[in-house]
Tab-separated table of C-alpha atoms (C1' of nucleotides) in Angstrom:
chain	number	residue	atom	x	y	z
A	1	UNK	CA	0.000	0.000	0.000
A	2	UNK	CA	3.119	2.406	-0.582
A	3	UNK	CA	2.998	3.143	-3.696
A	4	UNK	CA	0.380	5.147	-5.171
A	5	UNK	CA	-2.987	3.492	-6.749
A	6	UNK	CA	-1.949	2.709	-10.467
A	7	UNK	CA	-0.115	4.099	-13.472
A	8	UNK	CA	1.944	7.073	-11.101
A	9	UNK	CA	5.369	5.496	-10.613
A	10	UNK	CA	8.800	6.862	-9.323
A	11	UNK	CA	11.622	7.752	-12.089
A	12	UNK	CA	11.467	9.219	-15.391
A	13	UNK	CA	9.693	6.601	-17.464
A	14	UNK	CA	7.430	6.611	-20.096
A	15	UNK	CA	3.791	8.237	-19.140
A	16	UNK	CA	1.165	5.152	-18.844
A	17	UNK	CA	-0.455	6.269	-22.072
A	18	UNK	CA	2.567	5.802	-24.288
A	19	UNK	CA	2.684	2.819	-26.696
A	20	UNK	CA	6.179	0.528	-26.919
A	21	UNK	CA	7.607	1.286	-23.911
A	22	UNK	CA	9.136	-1.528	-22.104
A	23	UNK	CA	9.723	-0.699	-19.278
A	24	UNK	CA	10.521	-3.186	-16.427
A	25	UNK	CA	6.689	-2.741	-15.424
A	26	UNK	CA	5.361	-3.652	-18.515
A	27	UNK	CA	7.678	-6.902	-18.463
A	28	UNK	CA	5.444	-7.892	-15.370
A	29	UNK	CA	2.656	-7.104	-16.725
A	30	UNK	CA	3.181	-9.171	-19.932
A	31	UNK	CA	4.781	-12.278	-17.592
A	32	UNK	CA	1.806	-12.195	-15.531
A	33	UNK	CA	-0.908	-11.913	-18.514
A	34	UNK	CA	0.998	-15.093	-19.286
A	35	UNK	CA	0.951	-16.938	-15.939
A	36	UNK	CA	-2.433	-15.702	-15.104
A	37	UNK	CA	-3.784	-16.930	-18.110
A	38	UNK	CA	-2.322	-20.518	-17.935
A	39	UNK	CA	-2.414	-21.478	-14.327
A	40	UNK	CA	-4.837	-19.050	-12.909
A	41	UNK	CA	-3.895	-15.740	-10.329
A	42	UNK	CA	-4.555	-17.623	-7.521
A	43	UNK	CA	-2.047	-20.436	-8.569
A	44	UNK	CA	0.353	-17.973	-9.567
A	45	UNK	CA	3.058	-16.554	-6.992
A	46	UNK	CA	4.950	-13.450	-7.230
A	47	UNK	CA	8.006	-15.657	-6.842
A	48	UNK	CA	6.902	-17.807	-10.217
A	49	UNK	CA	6.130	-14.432	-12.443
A	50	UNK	CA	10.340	-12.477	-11.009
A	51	UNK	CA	11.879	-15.774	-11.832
A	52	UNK	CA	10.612	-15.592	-15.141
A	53	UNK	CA	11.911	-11.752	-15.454
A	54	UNK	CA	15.421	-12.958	-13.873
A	55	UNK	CA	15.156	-11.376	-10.794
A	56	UNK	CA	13.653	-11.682	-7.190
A	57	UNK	CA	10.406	-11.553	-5.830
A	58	UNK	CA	10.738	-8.438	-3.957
A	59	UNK	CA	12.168	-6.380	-6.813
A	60	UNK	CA	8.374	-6.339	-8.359
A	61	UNK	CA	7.041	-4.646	-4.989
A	62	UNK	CA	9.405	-1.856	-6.204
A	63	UNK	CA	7.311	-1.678	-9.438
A	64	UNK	CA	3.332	-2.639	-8.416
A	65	UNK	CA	1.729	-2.361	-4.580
A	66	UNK	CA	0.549	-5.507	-4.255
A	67	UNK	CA	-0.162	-8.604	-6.090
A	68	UNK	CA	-3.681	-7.411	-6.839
A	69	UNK	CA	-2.503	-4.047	-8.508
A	70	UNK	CA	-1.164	-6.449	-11.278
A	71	UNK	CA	-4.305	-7.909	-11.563
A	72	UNK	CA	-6.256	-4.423	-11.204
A	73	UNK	CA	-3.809	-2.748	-14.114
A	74	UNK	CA	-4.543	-5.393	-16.425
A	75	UNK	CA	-8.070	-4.898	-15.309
A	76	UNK	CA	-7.764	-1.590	-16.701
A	77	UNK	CA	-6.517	-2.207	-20.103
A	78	UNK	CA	-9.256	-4.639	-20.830
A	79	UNK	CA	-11.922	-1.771	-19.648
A	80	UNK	CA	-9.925	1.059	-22.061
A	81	UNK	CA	-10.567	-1.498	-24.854
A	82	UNK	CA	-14.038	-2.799	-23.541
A	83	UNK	CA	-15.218	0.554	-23.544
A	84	UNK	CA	-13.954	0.845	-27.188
A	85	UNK	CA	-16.818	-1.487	-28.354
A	86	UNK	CA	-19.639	-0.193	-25.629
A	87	UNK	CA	-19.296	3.530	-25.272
A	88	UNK	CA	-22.770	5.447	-24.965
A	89	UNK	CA	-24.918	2.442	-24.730
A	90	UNK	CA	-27.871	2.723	-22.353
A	91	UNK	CA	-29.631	0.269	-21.019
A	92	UNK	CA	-33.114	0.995	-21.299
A	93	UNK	CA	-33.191	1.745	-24.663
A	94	UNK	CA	-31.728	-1.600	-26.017
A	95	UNK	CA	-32.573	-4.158	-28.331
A	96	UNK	CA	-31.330	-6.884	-30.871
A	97	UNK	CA	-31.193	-4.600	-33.396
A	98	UNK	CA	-28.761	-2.562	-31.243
A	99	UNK	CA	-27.090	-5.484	-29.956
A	100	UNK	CA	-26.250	-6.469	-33.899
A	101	UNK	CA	-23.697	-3.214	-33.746
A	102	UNK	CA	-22.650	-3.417	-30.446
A	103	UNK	CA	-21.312	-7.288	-30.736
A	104	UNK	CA	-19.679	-5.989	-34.056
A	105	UNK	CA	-17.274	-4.192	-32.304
A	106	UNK	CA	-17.004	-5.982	-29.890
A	107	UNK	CA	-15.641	-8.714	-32.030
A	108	UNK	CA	-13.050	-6.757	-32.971
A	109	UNK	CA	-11.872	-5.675	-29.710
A	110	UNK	CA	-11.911	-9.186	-28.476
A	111	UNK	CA	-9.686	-10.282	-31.502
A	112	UNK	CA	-7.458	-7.338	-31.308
A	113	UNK	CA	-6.647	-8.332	-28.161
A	114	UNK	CA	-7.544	-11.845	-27.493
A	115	UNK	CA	-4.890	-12.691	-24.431
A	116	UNK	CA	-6.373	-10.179	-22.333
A	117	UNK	CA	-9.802	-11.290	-22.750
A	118	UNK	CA	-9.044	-15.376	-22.026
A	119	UNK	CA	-6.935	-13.536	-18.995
A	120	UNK	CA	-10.605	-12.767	-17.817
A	121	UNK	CA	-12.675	-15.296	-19.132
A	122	UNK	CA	-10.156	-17.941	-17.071
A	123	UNK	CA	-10.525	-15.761	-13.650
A	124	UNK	CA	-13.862	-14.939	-13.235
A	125	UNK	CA	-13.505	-15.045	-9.569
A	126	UNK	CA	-10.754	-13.424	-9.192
A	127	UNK	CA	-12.315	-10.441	-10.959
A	128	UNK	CA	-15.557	-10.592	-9.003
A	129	UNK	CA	-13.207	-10.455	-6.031
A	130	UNK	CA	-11.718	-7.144	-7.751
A	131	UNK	CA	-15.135	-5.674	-7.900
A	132	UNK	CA	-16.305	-6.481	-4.709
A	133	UNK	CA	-13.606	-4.734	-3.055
A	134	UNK	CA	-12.924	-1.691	-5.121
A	135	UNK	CA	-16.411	-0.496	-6.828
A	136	UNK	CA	-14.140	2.507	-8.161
A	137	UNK	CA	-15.762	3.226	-11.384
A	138	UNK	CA	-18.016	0.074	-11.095
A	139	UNK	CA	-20.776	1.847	-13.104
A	140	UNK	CA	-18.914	1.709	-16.370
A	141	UNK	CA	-18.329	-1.837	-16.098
A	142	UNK	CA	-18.799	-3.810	-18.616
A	143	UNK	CA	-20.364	-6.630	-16.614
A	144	UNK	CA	-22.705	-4.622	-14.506
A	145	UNK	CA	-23.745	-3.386	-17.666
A	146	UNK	CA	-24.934	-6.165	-19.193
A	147	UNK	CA	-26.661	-7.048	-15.859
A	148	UNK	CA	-28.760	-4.000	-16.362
A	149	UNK	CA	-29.479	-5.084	-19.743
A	150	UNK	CA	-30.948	-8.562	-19.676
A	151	UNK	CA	-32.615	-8.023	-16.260
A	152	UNK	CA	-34.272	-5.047	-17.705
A	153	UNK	CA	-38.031	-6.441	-17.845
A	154	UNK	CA	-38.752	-3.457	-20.650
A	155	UNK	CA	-37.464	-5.842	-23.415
A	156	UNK	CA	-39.248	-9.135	-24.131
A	157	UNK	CA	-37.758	-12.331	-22.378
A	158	UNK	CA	-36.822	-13.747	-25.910
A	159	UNK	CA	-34.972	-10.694	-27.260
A	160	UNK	CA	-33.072	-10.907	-23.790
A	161	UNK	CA	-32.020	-14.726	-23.876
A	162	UNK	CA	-30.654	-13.994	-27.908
A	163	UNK	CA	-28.861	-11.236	-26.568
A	164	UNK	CA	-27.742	-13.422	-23.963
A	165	UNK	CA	-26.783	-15.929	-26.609
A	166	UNK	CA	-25.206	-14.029	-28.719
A	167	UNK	CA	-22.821	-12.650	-25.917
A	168	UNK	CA	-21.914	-16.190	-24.847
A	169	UNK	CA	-21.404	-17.393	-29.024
A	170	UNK	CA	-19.428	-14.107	-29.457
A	171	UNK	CA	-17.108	-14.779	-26.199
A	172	UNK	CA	-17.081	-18.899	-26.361
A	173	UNK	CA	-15.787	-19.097	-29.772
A	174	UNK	CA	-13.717	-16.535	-29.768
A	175	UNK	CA	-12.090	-17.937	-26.641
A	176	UNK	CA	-11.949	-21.149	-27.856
A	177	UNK	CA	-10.246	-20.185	-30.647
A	178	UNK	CA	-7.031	-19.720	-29.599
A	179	UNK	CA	-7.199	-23.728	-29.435
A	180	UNK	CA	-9.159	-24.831	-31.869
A	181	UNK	CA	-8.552	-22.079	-35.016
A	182	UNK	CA	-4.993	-21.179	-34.405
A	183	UNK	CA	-4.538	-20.718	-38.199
A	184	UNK	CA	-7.592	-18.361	-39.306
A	185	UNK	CA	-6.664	-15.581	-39.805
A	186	UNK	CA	-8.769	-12.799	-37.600
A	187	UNK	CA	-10.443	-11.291	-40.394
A	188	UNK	CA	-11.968	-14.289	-41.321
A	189	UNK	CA	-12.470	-15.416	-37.632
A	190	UNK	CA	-14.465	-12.253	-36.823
A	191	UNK	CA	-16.509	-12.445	-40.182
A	192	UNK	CA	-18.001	-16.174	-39.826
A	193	UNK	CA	-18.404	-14.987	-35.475
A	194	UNK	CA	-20.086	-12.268	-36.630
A	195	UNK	CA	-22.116	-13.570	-39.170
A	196	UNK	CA	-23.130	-16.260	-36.255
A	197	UNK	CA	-24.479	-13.684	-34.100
A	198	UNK	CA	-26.366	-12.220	-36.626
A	199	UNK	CA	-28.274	-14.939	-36.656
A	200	UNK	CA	-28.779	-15.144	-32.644
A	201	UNK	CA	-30.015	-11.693	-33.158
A	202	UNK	CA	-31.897	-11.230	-35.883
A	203	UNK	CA	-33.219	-14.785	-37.294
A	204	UNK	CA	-34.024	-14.565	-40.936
A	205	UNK	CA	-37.789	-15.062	-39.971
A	206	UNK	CA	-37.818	-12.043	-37.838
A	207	UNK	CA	-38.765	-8.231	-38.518
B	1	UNK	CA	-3.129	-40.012	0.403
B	2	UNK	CA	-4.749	-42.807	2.646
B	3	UNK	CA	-8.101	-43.442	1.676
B	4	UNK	CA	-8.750	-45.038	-1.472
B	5	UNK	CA	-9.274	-42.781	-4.510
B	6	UNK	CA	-12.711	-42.075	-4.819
B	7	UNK	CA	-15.971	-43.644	-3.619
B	8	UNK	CA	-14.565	-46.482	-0.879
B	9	UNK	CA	-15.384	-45.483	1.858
B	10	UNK	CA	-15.161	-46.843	5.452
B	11	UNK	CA	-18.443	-47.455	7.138
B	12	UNK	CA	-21.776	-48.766	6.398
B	13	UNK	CA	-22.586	-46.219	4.185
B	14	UNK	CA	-25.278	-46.391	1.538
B	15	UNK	CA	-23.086	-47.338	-2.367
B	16	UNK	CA	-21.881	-44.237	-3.777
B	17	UNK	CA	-24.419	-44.723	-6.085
B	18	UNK	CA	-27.308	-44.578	-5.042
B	19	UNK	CA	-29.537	-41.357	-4.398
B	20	UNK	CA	-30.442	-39.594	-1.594
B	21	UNK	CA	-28.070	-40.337	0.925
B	22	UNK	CA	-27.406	-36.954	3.127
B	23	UNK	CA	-24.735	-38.459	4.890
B	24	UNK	CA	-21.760	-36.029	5.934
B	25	UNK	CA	-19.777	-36.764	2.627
B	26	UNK	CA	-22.543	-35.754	0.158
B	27	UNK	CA	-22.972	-32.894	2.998
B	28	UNK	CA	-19.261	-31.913	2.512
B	29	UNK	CA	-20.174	-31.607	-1.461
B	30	UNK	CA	-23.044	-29.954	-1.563
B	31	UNK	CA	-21.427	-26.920	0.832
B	32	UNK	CA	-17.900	-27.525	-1.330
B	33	UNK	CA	-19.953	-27.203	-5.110
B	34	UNK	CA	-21.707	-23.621	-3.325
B	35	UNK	CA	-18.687	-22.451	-2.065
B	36	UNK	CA	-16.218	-23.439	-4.943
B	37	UNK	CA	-18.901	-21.827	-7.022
B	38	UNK	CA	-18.877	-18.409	-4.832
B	39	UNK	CA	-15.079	-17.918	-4.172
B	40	UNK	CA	-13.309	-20.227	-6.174
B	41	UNK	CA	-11.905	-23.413	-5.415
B	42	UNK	CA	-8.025	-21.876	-4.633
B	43	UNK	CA	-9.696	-19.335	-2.395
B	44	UNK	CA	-11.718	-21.848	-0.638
B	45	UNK	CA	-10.529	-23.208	2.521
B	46	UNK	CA	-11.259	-26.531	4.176
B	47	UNK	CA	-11.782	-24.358	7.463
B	48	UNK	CA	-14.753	-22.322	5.716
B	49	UNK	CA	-16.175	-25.617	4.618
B	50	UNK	CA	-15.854	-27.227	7.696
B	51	UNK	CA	-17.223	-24.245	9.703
B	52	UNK	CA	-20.269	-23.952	7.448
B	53	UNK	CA	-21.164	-27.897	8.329
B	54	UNK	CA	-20.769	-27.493	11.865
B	55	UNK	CA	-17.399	-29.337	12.389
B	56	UNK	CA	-13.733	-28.767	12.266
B	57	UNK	CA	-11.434	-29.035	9.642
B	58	UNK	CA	-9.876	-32.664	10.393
B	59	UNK	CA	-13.347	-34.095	10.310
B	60	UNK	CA	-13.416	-33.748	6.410
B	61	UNK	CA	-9.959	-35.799	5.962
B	62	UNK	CA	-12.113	-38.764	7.208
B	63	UNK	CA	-14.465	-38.017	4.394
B	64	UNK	CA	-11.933	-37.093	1.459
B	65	UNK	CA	-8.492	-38.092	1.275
B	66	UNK	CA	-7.605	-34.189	-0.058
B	67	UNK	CA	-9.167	-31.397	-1.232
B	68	UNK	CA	-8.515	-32.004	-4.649
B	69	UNK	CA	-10.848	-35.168	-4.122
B	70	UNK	CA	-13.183	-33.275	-3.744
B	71	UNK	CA	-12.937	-31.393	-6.949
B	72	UNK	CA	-12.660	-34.608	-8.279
B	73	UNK	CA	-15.714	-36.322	-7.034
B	74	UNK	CA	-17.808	-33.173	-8.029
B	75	UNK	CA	-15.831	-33.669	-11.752
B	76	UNK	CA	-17.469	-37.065	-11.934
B	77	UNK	CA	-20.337	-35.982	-11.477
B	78	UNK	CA	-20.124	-33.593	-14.293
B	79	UNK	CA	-18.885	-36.350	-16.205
B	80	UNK	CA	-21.853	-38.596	-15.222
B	81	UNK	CA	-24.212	-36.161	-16.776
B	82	UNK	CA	-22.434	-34.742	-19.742
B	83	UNK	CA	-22.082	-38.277	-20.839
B	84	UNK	CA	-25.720	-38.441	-20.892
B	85	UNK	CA	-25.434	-35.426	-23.319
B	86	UNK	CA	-22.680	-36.957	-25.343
B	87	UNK	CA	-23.146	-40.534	-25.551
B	88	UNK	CA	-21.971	-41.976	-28.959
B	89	UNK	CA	-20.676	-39.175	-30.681
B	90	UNK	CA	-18.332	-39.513	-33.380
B	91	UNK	CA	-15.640	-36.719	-33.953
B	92	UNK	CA	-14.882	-37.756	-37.182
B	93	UNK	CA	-18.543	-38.014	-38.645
B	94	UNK	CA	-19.725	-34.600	-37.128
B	95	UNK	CA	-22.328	-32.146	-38.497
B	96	UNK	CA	-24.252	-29.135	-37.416
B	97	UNK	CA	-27.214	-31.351	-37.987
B	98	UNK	CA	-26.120	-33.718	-35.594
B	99	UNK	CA	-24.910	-31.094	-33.115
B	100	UNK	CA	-28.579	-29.584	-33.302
B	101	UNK	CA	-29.421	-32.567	-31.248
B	102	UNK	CA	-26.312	-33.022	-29.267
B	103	UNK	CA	-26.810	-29.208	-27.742
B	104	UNK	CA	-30.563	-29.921	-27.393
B	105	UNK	CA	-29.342	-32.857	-24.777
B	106	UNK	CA	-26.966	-30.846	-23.450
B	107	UNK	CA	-29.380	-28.038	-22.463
B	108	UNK	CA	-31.535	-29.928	-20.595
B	109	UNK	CA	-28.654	-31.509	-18.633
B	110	UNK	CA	-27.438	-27.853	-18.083
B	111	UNK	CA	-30.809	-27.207	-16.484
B	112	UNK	CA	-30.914	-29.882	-14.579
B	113	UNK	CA	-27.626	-29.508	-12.855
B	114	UNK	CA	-26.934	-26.082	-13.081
B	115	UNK	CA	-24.874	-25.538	-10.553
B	116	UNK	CA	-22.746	-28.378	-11.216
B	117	UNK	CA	-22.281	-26.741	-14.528
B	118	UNK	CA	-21.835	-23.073	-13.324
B	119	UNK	CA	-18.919	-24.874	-10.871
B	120	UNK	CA	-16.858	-25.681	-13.572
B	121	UNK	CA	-17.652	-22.888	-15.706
B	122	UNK	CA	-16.119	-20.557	-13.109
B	123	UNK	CA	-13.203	-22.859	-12.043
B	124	UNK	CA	-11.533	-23.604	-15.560
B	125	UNK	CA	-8.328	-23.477	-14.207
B	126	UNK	CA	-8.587	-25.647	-11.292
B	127	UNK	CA	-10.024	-28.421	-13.872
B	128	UNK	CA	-7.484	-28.014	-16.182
B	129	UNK	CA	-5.374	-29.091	-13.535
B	130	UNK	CA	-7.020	-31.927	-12.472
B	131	UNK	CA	-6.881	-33.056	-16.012
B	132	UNK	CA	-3.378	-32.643	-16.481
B	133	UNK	CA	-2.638	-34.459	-13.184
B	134	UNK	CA	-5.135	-37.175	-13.725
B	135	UNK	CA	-5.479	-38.343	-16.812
B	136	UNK	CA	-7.633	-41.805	-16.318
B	137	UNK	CA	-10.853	-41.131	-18.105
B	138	UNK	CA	-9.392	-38.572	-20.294
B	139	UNK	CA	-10.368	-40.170	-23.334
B	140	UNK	CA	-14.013	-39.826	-22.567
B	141	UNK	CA	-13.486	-36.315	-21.090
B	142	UNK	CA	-16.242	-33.569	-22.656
B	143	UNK	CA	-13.896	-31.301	-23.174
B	144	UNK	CA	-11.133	-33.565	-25.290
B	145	UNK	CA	-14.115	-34.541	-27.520
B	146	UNK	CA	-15.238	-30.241	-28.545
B	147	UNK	CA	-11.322	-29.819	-29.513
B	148	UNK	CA	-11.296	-33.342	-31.661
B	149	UNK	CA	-14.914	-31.854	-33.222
B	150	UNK	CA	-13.607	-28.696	-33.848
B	151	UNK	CA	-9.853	-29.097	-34.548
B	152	UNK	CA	-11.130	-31.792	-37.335
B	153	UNK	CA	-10.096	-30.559	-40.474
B	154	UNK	CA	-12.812	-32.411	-42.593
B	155	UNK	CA	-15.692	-30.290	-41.649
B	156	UNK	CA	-16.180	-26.725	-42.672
B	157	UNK	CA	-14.156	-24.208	-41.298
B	158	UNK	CA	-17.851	-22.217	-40.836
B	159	UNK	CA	-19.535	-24.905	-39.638
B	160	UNK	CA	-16.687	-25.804	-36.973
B	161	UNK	CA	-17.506	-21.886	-35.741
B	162	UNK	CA	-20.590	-21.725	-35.998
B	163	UNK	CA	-20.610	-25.125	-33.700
B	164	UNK	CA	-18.239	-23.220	-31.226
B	165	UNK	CA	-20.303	-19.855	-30.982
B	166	UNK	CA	-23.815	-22.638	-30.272
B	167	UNK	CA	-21.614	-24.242	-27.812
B	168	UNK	CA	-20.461	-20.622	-26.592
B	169	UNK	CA	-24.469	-19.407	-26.625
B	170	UNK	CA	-26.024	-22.360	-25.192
B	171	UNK	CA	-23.281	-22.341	-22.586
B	172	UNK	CA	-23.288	-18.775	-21.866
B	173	UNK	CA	-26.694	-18.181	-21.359
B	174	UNK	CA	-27.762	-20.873	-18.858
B	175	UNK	CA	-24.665	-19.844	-16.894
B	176	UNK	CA	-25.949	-16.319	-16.623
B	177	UNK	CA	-29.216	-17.593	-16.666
B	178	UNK	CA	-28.997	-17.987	-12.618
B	179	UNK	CA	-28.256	-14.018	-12.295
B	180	UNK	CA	-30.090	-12.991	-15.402
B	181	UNK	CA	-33.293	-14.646	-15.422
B	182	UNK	CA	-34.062	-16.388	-11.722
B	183	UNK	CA	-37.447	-16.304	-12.029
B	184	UNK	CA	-37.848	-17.782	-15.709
B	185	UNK	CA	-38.907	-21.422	-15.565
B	186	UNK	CA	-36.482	-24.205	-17.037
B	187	UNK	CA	-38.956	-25.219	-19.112
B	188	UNK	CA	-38.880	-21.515	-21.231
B	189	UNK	CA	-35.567	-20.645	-20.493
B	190	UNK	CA	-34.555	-24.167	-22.429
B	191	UNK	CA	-36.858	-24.044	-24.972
B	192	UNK	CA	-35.254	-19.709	-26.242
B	193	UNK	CA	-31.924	-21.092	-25.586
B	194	UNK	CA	-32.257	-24.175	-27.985
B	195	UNK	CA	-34.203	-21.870	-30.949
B	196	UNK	CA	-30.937	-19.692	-31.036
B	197	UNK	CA	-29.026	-22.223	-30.962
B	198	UNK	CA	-30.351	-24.107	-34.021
B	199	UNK	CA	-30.454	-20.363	-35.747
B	200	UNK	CA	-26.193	-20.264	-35.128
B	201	UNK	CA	-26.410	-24.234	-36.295
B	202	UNK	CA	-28.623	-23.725	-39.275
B	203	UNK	CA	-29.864	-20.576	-40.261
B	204	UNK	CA	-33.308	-20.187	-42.348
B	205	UNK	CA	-30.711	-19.504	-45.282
B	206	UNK	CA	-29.231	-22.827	-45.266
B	207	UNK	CA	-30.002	-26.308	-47.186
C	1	DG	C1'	-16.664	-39.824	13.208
C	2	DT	C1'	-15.075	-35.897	15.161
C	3	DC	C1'	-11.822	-33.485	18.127
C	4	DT	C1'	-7.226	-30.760	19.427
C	5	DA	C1'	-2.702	-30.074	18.463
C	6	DT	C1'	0.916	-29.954	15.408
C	7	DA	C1'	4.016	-30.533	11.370
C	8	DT	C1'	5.261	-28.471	7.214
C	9	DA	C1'	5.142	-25.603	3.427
C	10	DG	C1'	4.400	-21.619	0.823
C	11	DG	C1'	2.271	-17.371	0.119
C	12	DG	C1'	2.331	-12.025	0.308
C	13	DA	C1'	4.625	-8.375	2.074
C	14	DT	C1'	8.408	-5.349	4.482
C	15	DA	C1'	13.209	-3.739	5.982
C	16	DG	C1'	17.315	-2.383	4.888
C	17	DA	C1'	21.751	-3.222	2.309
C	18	DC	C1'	23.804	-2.357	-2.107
D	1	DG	C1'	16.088	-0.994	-9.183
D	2	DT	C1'	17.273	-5.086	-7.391
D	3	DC	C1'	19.002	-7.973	-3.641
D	4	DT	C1'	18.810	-11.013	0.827
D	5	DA	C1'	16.669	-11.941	4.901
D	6	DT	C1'	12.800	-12.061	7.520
D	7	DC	C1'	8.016	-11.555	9.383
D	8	DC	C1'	3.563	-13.121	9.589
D	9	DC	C1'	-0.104	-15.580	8.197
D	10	DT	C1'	-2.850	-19.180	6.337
D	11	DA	C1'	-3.164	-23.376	3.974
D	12	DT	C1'	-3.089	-28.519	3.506
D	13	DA	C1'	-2.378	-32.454	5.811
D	14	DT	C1'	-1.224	-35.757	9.785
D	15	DA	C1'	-1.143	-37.846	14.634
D	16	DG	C1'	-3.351	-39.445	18.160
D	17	DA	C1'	-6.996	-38.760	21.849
D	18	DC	C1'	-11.906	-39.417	22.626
DNA sequence: GTCTATATAGGGATAGAC
DNA sequence: GTCTATCCCTATATAGAC
């Protein structure tokens, strides 16, 4: 709890918004994307993601708080590009039709950046935890704000469970394919995904 | 280490088996799926399972030779019921046609063990490493037989993602089912989820 | 079948030298 | 910025009494 929150560090690097800088801090962050990923941030120790780097455990308490502030910067990113795909949607005025443009984009976050959204999708828990704790900017959460959206009783049940649907095709196979479609190239990845949600969405025998 | 594997227990205890026993083992499981469910099985202590029963935390090694046996035991459970989903499929000869059933079977075992399902779904890691520890039963392992389906080169590259984003929908949606829609009957909720699920599988458009 | 007490290990985190 | 050494805590698991 010495350092500062997130992002303000000590010496003259780079400013957190800068691209290509790598920085011992961004070294961590990569190695724990990695090791979070694969064996889960529970599972993970501090001591695992330094030897990796080539140095000690302590050295990374020079660089990030806690073990959680790694978590809670990578948190971060995923919400900068999360937002990307979701900014200015409101909740009560949603619908398929909506959704259609919505999942678009977020297709192409999700591909553009696949390893931090498997991060997530592996360590659910550990990111409820996060939000439990600190509800700092909670509102433009991505998860509360599909919460709001298919518990909101204004849209009919069915259009809901698509939505739903089409969230969970989007995510799943984009997840699983990593694994199972390392060869496709994204753009055609994020055509046929998109072209399946389409369908959740907006059936051909529909409006 | 000192109890036999799985299932042998000491005691006159009814056969593993057979239903409705409520003695302290099936006890120990029920609290171990809710709380594995809530705060993950790494962040779940055999105190907090043992306080929540009553006892202390010895008590449970006479039930469960480790904690990971208990993951375990829950895993077969899964097992038990996706195999009920999944009997006699063939990797090699899949279809979306065929998986139009397949995810039909699987729905209604999703709904009928929810939890079970919701478990796993939030504790991918922890199975992974059960399954790279253990591999007995492998071969008939749910998750094996998706990456043969969709890894298989034979079928459609579209039809292999358009199985992934069904799997992804159907599986998305009745795990946020619980939070989503609580108050929606199985019945309904089963009945939307498979309709979007044959519109990823076969769209009106299709022969 | 459940208890108390304990062994053992490893985790996160801090202090202070370099 | 990185090190070694250490503190403190909690976890799994075991031993042996009841």
């Amino acid at each position: 709890m010495s350092q500062t929150g997130t992002g303000t560090q000590p010496g003259p690097g780079p400013e957190p918004g800068s691209a290509e800088e790598s920085s011992t801090r961004e070294r961590i962050l990569d190695i724990a994307l990695e090791l979070f990923t694969e064996r889960g941030y529970e599972r993970t120790s501090l001591r695992q993601i330094a030897e990796r780097l080539g140095f000690s455990k302590a050295a990374i308490y020079y660089h990030f708080a806690s073990k959680e502030d790694i978590l809670i910067e990578l948190h971060l990113r995923l919400h900068e590009f999360g937002r990307g795909a979701l900014s200015g949607i409101d909740p009560a005025g949603m619908s398929p039709e909506l959704a259609v443009g919505i999942l678009d984009r977020l297709v192409d976050q999700i591909l553009g950046h696949r390893p931090l959204f498997v991060l997530f999708e592996r360590n659910q828990v550990a990111l409820d935890e996060l939000h439990r704790l600190r509800h700092d900017a909670a509102h433009e959460d991505v998860e509360a704000l599909f919460q709001q959206v298919l518990s909101n009783p204004e849209i009919a049940l069915r259009d809901r469970v698509r939505m739903a649907c089409a969230l969970g095709a989007v995510m799943g196979a984009l997840v699983l394919s990593e694994k199972m479609f390392p060869d496709v190239p994204s753009a055609e990845l994020g055509a046929l995904v998109r072209d399946a949600a389409h369908d959740v969405l907006m059936p051909a025998g529909s409006a």
